[in-house]
Structures are given as structure tokens and as C-alpha cells.
Coordinates of C-alpha atoms and ligand atoms in Angstrom, one line a residue:
M353 CA -46.2 -85.7 -6.1
A354 CA -46.2 -82.9 -4.4
E355 CA -45.8 -79.7 -6.0
Q356 CA -42.7 -77.4 -5.8
H357 CA -43.2 -73.9 -6.0
R358 CA -39.6 -72.1 -6.6
P359 CA -39.5 -68.3 -5.2
V360 CA -41.3 -65.3 -7.1
A361 CA -39.4 -62.0 -6.8
H362 CA -42.4 -60.2 -6.7
P363 CA -42.3 -56.7 -9.0
V364 CA -43.2 -54.3 -6.7
D365 CA -40.5 -55.0 -4.5
S366 CA -37.9 -54.3 -7.7
R367 CA -39.4 -51.3 -7.8
R368 CA -39.6 -50.6 -3.8
S369 CA -35.9 -51.4 -3.9
F370 CA -35.7 -49.2 -7.1
L371 CA -36.5 -46.4 -5.4
T372 CA -34.7 -46.3 -2.2
E373 CA -30.8 -46.6 -4.6
A374 CA -32.5 -44.4 -6.6
L375 CA -33.2 -42.0 -3.5
A376 CA -30.1 -42.8 -2.3
I377 CA -27.7 -41.5 -5.2
V378 CA -30.0 -37.9 -4.4
T379 CA -29.3 -37.6 -1.5
G380 CA -25.3 -38.3 -1.2
G381 CA -24.8 -36.3 -4.3
L382 CA -26.8 -33.7 -2.2
A383 CA -24.5 -34.1 0.9
T384 CA -21.2 -34.1 -1.4
L385 CA -22.8 -31.0 -3.0
T386 CA -23.6 -28.8 -0.6
P387 CA -20.4 -27.8 0.9
V388 CA -18.7 -27.6 -2.4
A389 CA -20.9 -25.2 -2.9
A390 CA -20.2 -23.8 0.1
G391 CA -16.3 -23.8 -0.3
V392 CA -17.0 -22.4 -3.8
W393 CA -18.8 -19.2 -2.5
A394 CA -16.0 -19.1 0.2
F395 CA -13.6 -18.4 -2.2
L396 CA -15.8 -15.7 -4.3
D397 CA -17.1 -13.6 -1.4
P398 CA -13.2 -12.4 -0.6
L399 CA -13.2 -11.6 -4.7
R400 CA -16.6 -9.3 -4.2
R401 CA -15.0 -7.9 -0.6
T402 CA -12.2 -6.8 -2.7
K403 CA -14.0 -4.8 -4.9
A404 CA -16.3 -3.0 -2.3
A405 CA -13.2 -1.3 -0.5
A406 CA -13.7 1.6 -3.3
S407 CA -15.0 3.8 0.0
Y408 CA -14.2 7.1 1.7
L409 CA -10.7 6.7 3.6
P410 CA -10.0 9.0 6.7
V411 CA -6.2 10.0 5.6
T412 CA -5.8 13.1 7.7
E413 CA -7.0 16.7 9.3
L414 CA -6.6 19.5 6.8
A415 CA -3.9 21.5 9.5
A416 CA -2.0 18.5 8.3
I417 CA -1.4 19.7 5.0
P418 CA -0.8 23.3 4.5
D419 CA -2.2 25.8 1.5
D420 CA 0.8 26.4 -0.9
G421 CA 0.2 24.0 -3.6
L422 CA 2.7 21.8 -3.0
P423 CA 1.5 18.2 -3.1
R424 CA 2.4 15.5 0.4
Q425 CA 2.5 12.4 0.8
F426 CA 0.0 10.5 3.1
P427 CA -0.5 6.8 3.8
V428 CA -3.9 4.9 3.3
I429 CA -4.8 3.0 6.2
A430 CA -7.1 0.1 6.2
D431 CA -8.0 -3.5 7.4
R432 CA -6.8 -5.4 4.4
V433 CA -8.9 -8.8 3.6
D434 CA -6.6 -10.9 1.2
A435 CA -8.4 -14.2 0.1
W436 CA -8.8 -15.6 3.7
T437 CA -7.3 -13.0 5.6
G438 CA -8.0 -10.6 7.4
F439 CA -5.7 -8.0 8.4
A440 CA -6.2 -5.0 10.6
A441 CA -5.7 -0.9 9.8
E442 CA -1.6 -1.6 7.9
P443 CA -1.3 0.9 4.5
I444 CA -2.6 0.1 1.7
G445 CA -1.5 2.2 -0.6
A446 CA -1.3 6.3 -0.5
V447 CA -1.4 9.7 -1.5
Y448 CA -0.3 13.2 -2.4
L449 CA -2.6 15.6 -1.3
R450 CA -2.6 19.6 -1.5
R451 CA -4.4 22.7 -1.3
A452 CA -4.0 25.9 -3.0
K453 CA -3.3 29.2 -0.6
G454 CA -6.0 30.1 1.6
S455 CA -8.5 27.1 0.4
D456 CA -10.4 24.3 1.7
T457 CA -10.9 22.0 -1.5
V458 CA -8.1 19.8 -1.3
E459 CA -6.7 17.8 -4.5
A460 CA -5.9 14.3 -3.9
L461 CA -3.5 12.3 -6.4
S462 CA -3.0 8.2 -5.7
A463 CA 0.7 8.0 -5.5
T464 CA 0.8 4.2 -7.4
C465 CA 2.6 5.1 -10.7
P466 CA 0.0 4.4 -13.7
H467 CA 2.2 2.2 -15.9
A468 CA 3.5 -0.3 -13.8
G469 CA 2.2 0.3 -10.3
C470 CA 5.7 1.3 -8.6
F471 CA 6.0 4.0 -6.2
V472 CA 5.7 7.5 -8.1
E473 CA 8.2 9.3 -5.6
M474 CA 8.5 13.4 -5.6
E475 CA 11.3 14.8 -7.1
S476 CA 14.0 16.9 -4.1
T477 CA 13.4 19.8 -6.2
G478 CA 9.7 19.5 -4.9
K479 CA 9.0 20.4 -8.6
C480 CA 7.1 17.7 -10.4
F481 CA 6.9 14.1 -10.0
R482 CA 9.0 11.2 -11.1
C483 CA 8.6 6.7 -11.1
P484 CA 11.8 5.5 -10.4
C485 CA 11.1 2.2 -11.6
H486 CA 11.2 3.0 -15.5
N487 CA 11.7 6.9 -15.4
S488 CA 8.3 8.6 -16.2
E489 CA 7.7 12.1 -15.0
F490 CA 4.3 13.9 -13.7
T491 CA 3.8 18.0 -13.1
L492 CA 2.7 18.2 -9.2
D493 CA -0.9 18.3 -10.6
G494 CA -0.5 14.9 -11.8
G495 CA 0.0 15.2 -15.5
I496 CA 2.3 13.4 -18.0
V497 CA 5.9 15.0 -18.5
A498 CA 7.2 13.5 -22.3
P499 CA 8.2 11.1 -22.8
S500 CA 7.1 9.0 -20.7
P501 CA 6.2 5.8 -20.6
S502 CA 2.9 6.0 -18.4
P503 CA -0.1 5.6 -20.8
R504 CA -2.1 7.7 -18.8
P505 CA -1.2 11.1 -15.8
M506 CA -1.9 10.0 -12.0
D507 CA -4.6 9.0 -11.3
A508 CA -7.1 11.8 -8.6
L509 CA -9.1 11.0 -6.5
E510 CA -11.7 11.6 -4.8
C511 CA -11.5 14.1 -1.9
R512 CA -14.1 15.6 0.9
V513 CA -12.9 17.4 3.8
A514 CA -16.0 16.7 7.3
E515 CA -16.8 19.1 8.7
N516 CA -14.7 18.3 11.7
G517 CA -11.8 19.5 9.5
G518 CA -11.2 15.1 8.4
V519 CA -10.3 14.4 5.6
E520 CA -11.3 11.8 3.1
V521 CA -9.8 10.0 0.1
R522 CA -12.4 7.6 -2.1
W523 CA -9.7 4.6 -2.3
Q524 CA -9.4 3.1 -5.4
K525 CA -7.1 0.8 -7.6
F526 CA -6.6 1.0 -11.5
R527 CA -5.3 -1.0 -14.4
A528 CA -1.9 -0.6 -14.5
G529 CA -0.8 -0.1 -18.8
V530 CA -3.7 1.2 -20.1
A531 CA -3.9 4.8 -21.5
D532 CA -7.9 5.0 -20.1
K533 CA -9.1 5.0 -16.5
V534 CA -10.2 1.6 -16.1
E535 CA -10.9 0.4 -11.8
Q536 CA -9.6 -3.1 -11.2
Ligands
LIG697 S1 5.8 1.7 -13.0 FE1 6.5 3.7 -13.4 S2 7.1 4.2 -15.5 FE2 7.2 2.2 -15.5

């Protein structure tokens, strides 16, 4: 009687099959993770750009700031990136600039109230600043007038005058509601 042979799976074939499946899993995982990592990077990138936006921005000309010691308000205009959307040349804030009689040195104050971020206005008398939101009062050099809810004076900004007379302000935003001037 003829002997019947059953097919026998060889161990080598099992290992090959296992390696093939493992390789497929690793390749599939990489293919999935790569777009996820790219998405996370794209999400973080606008945040990094926002932080890097603290740079000197042209605001006006020296001749546009009378040397009478009175602050004048100027918009700060720049390209803005909000998450994934870019906005070209639009107002991103405002500053008060002033200079003393005969001086070419310009002092700059942010118009953003340190209490909660409202817009500080010059009083009609021209003798002080006042915030309309919670009535904080500031002197013309930004000092706080008690009693005011603002925890600190108005935020001074670095300012420079270029050789061509252009006035540039280092635009920064600071955390509201805290006594220390902490950059956002
Ligand atoms: S936001 Fe200016 S006083 Fe509150």
C-alpha cells in the first residue's frame, strides 16, 4: 500500500510570513504618522511665528511728532498671521509717541491697557490717559494714578529714529492683569 504524504509547513516559510507582516505594519505605521507629525508641526508653526513677531516696525516720521511733550496716537501696521491665515498690512495695535522740546528722542507707550487689554484713550483735556473699560487713569508718561484697577503703568516700548527720520517701534504685547511686565 502506497504511503500517503501530508503537506508539511516549513519553519522557514513561517518566519518569512511573520517578517512580511511585521514589515507591513511598520510601513503602514510610518505612512500614518508622517502626515500626523506634519499636521502637528503646521499647528505649532503659527505659534512660533507669533512669538517671533516682536520686531521694530515703522510707525511714522519724526516730523509727524510735534516736540511739545504731548503724546500723539499712531496705529501700528504690519502683516499678521492668525493660525493658518495671513493678513497683509493691517492695524495690529496702537502706540502713543511723544518728544520733548528740541529733542529727537521719541518715547513710546503701548495703547493697550495693562489691566485687561482695552484701548487707552487720551482725555479731552489732554492732561492724562484714561481707560474707558474700568476707569484706570495714567499720567502722560504712562504712570499709574491711584486709585486705578490697572496693576501696572502703561507699557513703555523701545523706539528708535532711523537716519532718514523714520520712527520705528519694537512692537511687543504684554500679559494683562499682572503687576510685572511679562511679554506674551
Ligand atoms: S481694561 Fe483698562 S481699566 Fe480695565
